Amino acid sequence: MKHLLSTKDLSRDDAVELLDIAEEMTQVSAREVKKLPVLRGRTVVNLFFEDSTRTRISFEAAAKRLSADVLNFSAKGSSVSKGESLQDTIQTLGAMGADAIVVRHPGSGTPHRIATSGWLHAPVLNAGDGTHEHPTQALLDSFTLRRVMSGQPASGPADGCRGRTLEGATVAIVGDVLHSRVARSNVHLLNTLGARVVLISPPTLLPWGVETWPCEVSYSFDEAIADYDFDAVMMLRVQLERMHQAFFPNPREYSRMWGLTQERLGALGDDTWIMHPGPMNRGFEICSAAADSPRAVVLNQVENGVAVRMAALYRLLTGQEG
Ligand code: NCD
């Protein structure tokens, strides 16, 4: 594995290996001194052309826990606002000695372009490209699911998950699939790991060609809750900033039909895990009772994100297994 650009490219063995290395990394994060010296002297550049809280900080924490030097670049306030091209930005970072580039960009395919351009010779990690993919988010979601499905703590150090897949799990992904790189990455990875995936969305918020994806589709949240026995429900943020036309009548109507409301939380019962990649729009796609319920693993997902990103950086920069 040279780069981490999409989950579609990951084999089952690669995915399980990354999750297993992340299991080792949770041990480091639980220590008083949360550091391993493995990337000492290496420089990881966080190149963010789009807003981010958890992903950027998570990659930074991950790189620092492996003792790498971290340079944070955000397009706002950089020479990009003066008209600098992507090629010039990347070559400048290469000249400064970047050993790995973590990139988030509004253009789908940008990380792939950087990885194949020859502009620099360093691993590229996709931290979210447009509406395409967000592989580390899907990996941390599967990591969290694997934990809870094996009866292990949702985050923190644990034994007993190594080598496991998600065979037998049924997972709903609910909401704005059209604009969601999280949904796309999760459909592929969950399928690779053996889970059954059901997308639940208004027809207007499903992408063209979804029938070729390895999943089932439902337009009705209530019918899907009645028809399936979900082990987990992954709620997606409604990506208003990417919507340039009306995809549903109004937010109240969206919540009523596709939101995780108090009633649906009750209908799902006590054995369904509630997930959300964050940031959450409380009262829109998810009610506070669901976000704060004992079945919600939203903060465990954030915690696991650091371990998963440590695993990805370690795997790509050292080329070794954990
Ligand atoms: C997601 C993203 O940016 O794609 N957030 C994240 O990385 N945790 C989802 C979103 O913004 O809704």
mmCIF file with all atom_site columns, N, CA, C and O and ligand atoms in Angstrom, residues 54-55 104 134 137 181-182 237 239 277-279, ligand 1:
data_model
loop_
_atom_site.group_PDB
_atom_site.id
_atom_site.type_symbol
_atom_site.label_atom_id
_atom_site.label_alt_id
_atom_site.label_comp_id
_atom_site.label_asym_id
_atom_site.label_entity_id
_atom_site.label_seq_id
_atom_site.pdbx_PDB_ins_code
_atom_site.Cartn_x
_atom_site.Cartn_y
_atom_site.Cartn_z
_atom_site.occupancy
_atom_site.B_iso_or_equiv
_atom_site.pdbx_formal_charge
_atom_site.auth_seq_id
_atom_site.auth_comp_id
_atom_site.auth_asym_id
_atom_site.auth_atom_id
_atom_site.pdbx_PDB_model_num
ATOM   1  N N  . ARG A 1 54  ? -12.448 17.804 13.633 1.00 0.00 ? 54  ARG A N  1
ATOM   2  C CA . ARG A 1 54  ? -11.932 16.533 14.178 1.00 0.00 ? 54  ARG A CA 1
ATOM   3  C C  . ARG A 1 54  ? -10.914 15.850 13.272 1.00 0.00 ? 54  ARG A C  1
ATOM   4  O O  . ARG A 1 54  ? -9.917  15.320 13.772 1.00 0.00 ? 54  ARG A O  1
ATOM   5  N N  . THR A 1 55  ? -11.120 15.865 11.965 1.00 0.00 ? 55  THR A N  1
ATOM   6  C CA . THR A 1 55  ? -10.192 15.114 11.107 1.00 0.00 ? 55  THR A CA 1
ATOM   7  C C  . THR A 1 55  ? -8.788  15.719 11.154 1.00 0.00 ? 55  THR A C  1
ATOM   8  O O  . THR A 1 55  ? -7.791  15.015 11.278 1.00 0.00 ? 55  THR A O  1
ATOM   9  N N  . ARG A 1 104 ? -7.225  17.278 2.435  1.00 0.00 ? 104 ARG A N  1
ATOM   10 C CA . ARG A 1 104 ? -8.681  17.434 2.317  1.00 0.00 ? 104 ARG A CA 1
ATOM   11 C C  . ARG A 1 104 ? -8.930  18.529 1.297  1.00 0.00 ? 104 ARG A C  1
ATOM   12 O O  . ARG A 1 104 ? -8.342  19.608 1.381  1.00 0.00 ? 104 ARG A O  1
ATOM   13 N N  . HIS A 1 134 ? -13.705 9.252  2.048  1.00 0.00 ? 134 HIS A N  1
ATOM   14 C CA . HIS A 1 134 ? -13.117 9.696  3.319  1.00 0.00 ? 134 HIS A CA 1
ATOM   15 C C  . HIS A 1 134 ? -12.679 8.405  4.035  1.00 0.00 ? 134 HIS A C  1
ATOM   16 O O  . HIS A 1 134 ? -13.307 7.973  4.994  1.00 0.00 ? 134 HIS A O  1
ATOM   17 N N  . GLN A 1 137 ? -12.265 7.888  7.865  1.00 0.00 ? 137 GLN A N  1
ATOM   18 C CA . GLN A 1 137 ? -13.530 7.934  8.606  1.00 0.00 ? 137 GLN A CA 1
ATOM   19 C C  . GLN A 1 137 ? -14.196 6.552  8.568  1.00 0.00 ? 137 GLN A C  1
ATOM   20 O O  . GLN A 1 137 ? -14.668 6.049  9.590  1.00 0.00 ? 137 GLN A O  1
ATOM   21 N N  . ARG A 1 181 ? -19.123 11.798 1.336  1.00 0.00 ? 181 ARG A N  1
ATOM   22 C CA . ARG A 1 181 ? -17.952 10.933 1.103  1.00 0.00 ? 181 ARG A CA 1
ATOM   23 C C  . ARG A 1 181 ? -17.869 9.851  2.181  1.00 0.00 ? 181 ARG A C  1
ATOM   24 O O  . ARG A 1 181 ? -17.302 8.789  1.966  1.00 0.00 ? 181 ARG A O  1
ATOM   25 N N  . VAL A 1 182 ? -18.467 10.139 3.350  1.00 0.00 ? 182 VAL A N  1
ATOM   26 C CA . VAL A 1 182 ? -18.464 9.163  4.451  1.00 0.00 ? 182 VAL A CA 1
ATOM   27 C C  . VAL A 1 182 ? -19.306 7.938  4.043  1.00 0.00 ? 182 VAL A C  1
ATOM   28 O O  . VAL A 1 182 ? -18.909 6.791  4.262  1.00 0.00 ? 182 VAL A O  1
ATOM   29 N N  . ARG A 1 237 ? -24.694 13.777 8.243  1.00 0.00 ? 237 ARG A N  1
ATOM   30 C CA . ARG A 1 237 ? -25.048 15.198 8.315  1.00 0.00 ? 237 ARG A CA 1
ATOM   31 C C  . ARG A 1 237 ? -25.668 15.623 6.981  1.00 0.00 ? 237 ARG A C  1
ATOM   32 O O  . ARG A 1 237 ? -25.213 15.192 5.914  1.00 0.00 ? 237 ARG A O  1
ATOM   33 N N  . GLN A 1 239 ? -25.694 17.963 4.226  1.00 0.00 ? 239 GLN A N  1
ATOM   34 C CA . GLN A 1 239 ? -24.596 18.846 3.807  1.00 0.00 ? 239 GLN A CA 1
ATOM   35 C C  . GLN A 1 239 ? -25.130 20.070 3.068  1.00 0.00 ? 239 GLN A C  1
ATOM   36 O O  . GLN A 1 239 ? -24.971 20.213 1.850  1.00 0.00 ? 239 GLN A O  1
ATOM   37 N N  . PRO A 1 277 ? -20.636 10.642 12.051 1.00 0.00 ? 277 PRO A N  1
ATOM   38 C CA . PRO A 1 277 ? -19.232 11.042 11.865 1.00 0.00 ? 277 PRO A CA 1
ATOM   39 C C  . PRO A 1 277 ? -18.923 12.410 12.470 1.00 0.00 ? 277 PRO A C  1
ATOM   40 O O  . PRO A 1 277 ? -17.753 12.745 12.673 1.00 0.00 ? 277 PRO A O  1
ATOM   41 N N  . GLY A 1 278 ? -19.974 13.196 12.762 1.00 0.00 ? 278 GLY A N  1
ATOM   42 C CA . GLY A 1 278 ? -19.774 14.551 13.228 1.00 0.00 ? 278 GLY A CA 1
ATOM   43 C C  . GLY A 1 278 ? -19.318 15.429 12.063 1.00 0.00 ? 278 GLY A C  1
ATOM   44 O O  . GLY A 1 278 ? -18.794 14.918 11.083 1.00 0.00 ? 278 GLY A O  1
ATOM   45 N N  . PRO A 1 279 ? -19.534 16.718 12.105 1.00 0.00 ? 279 PRO A N  1
ATOM   46 C CA . PRO A 1 279 ? -20.286 17.425 13.131 1.00 0.00 ? 279 PRO A CA 1
ATOM   47 C C  . PRO A 1 279 ? -21.790 17.144 13.004 1.00 0.00 ? 279 PRO A C  1
ATOM   48 O O  . PRO A 1 279 ? -22.298 16.999 11.906 1.00 0.00 ? 279 PRO A O  1
HETATM 49 C C1 . NCD B 2 .   ? -17.370 14.427 7.597  1.00 0.00 ? 1   NCD B C1 1
HETATM 50 C C2 . NCD B 2 .   ? -16.698 15.050 6.411  1.00 0.00 ? 1   NCD B C2 1
HETATM 51 O O1 . NCD B 2 .   ? -16.077 16.086 6.501  1.00 0.00 ? 1   NCD B O1 1
HETATM 52 O O2 . NCD B 2 .   ? -16.834 14.433 5.378  1.00 0.00 ? 1   NCD B O2 1
HETATM 53 N N1 . NCD B 2 .   ? -16.906 14.822 8.842  1.00 0.00 ? 1   NCD B N1 1
HETATM 54 C C3 . NCD B 2 .   ? -15.770 14.276 9.348  1.00 0.00 ? 1   NCD B C3 1
HETATM 55 O O3 . NCD B 2 .   ? -14.758 14.175 8.694  1.00 0.00 ? 1   NCD B O3 1
HETATM 56 N N2 . NCD B 2 .   ? -15.846 13.818 10.605 1.00 0.00 ? 1   NCD B N2 1
HETATM 57 C C4 . NCD B 2 .   ? -18.832 14.474 7.519  1.00 0.00 ? 1   NCD B C4 1
HETATM 58 C C5 . NCD B 2 .   ? -19.513 15.799 7.446  1.00 0.00 ? 1   NCD B C5 1
HETATM 59 O O4 . NCD B 2 .   ? -18.911 16.846 7.306  1.00 0.00 ? 1   NCD B O4 1
HETATM 60 O O5 . NCD B 2 .   ? -20.732 15.751 7.535  1.00 0.00 ? 1   NCD B O5 1
#
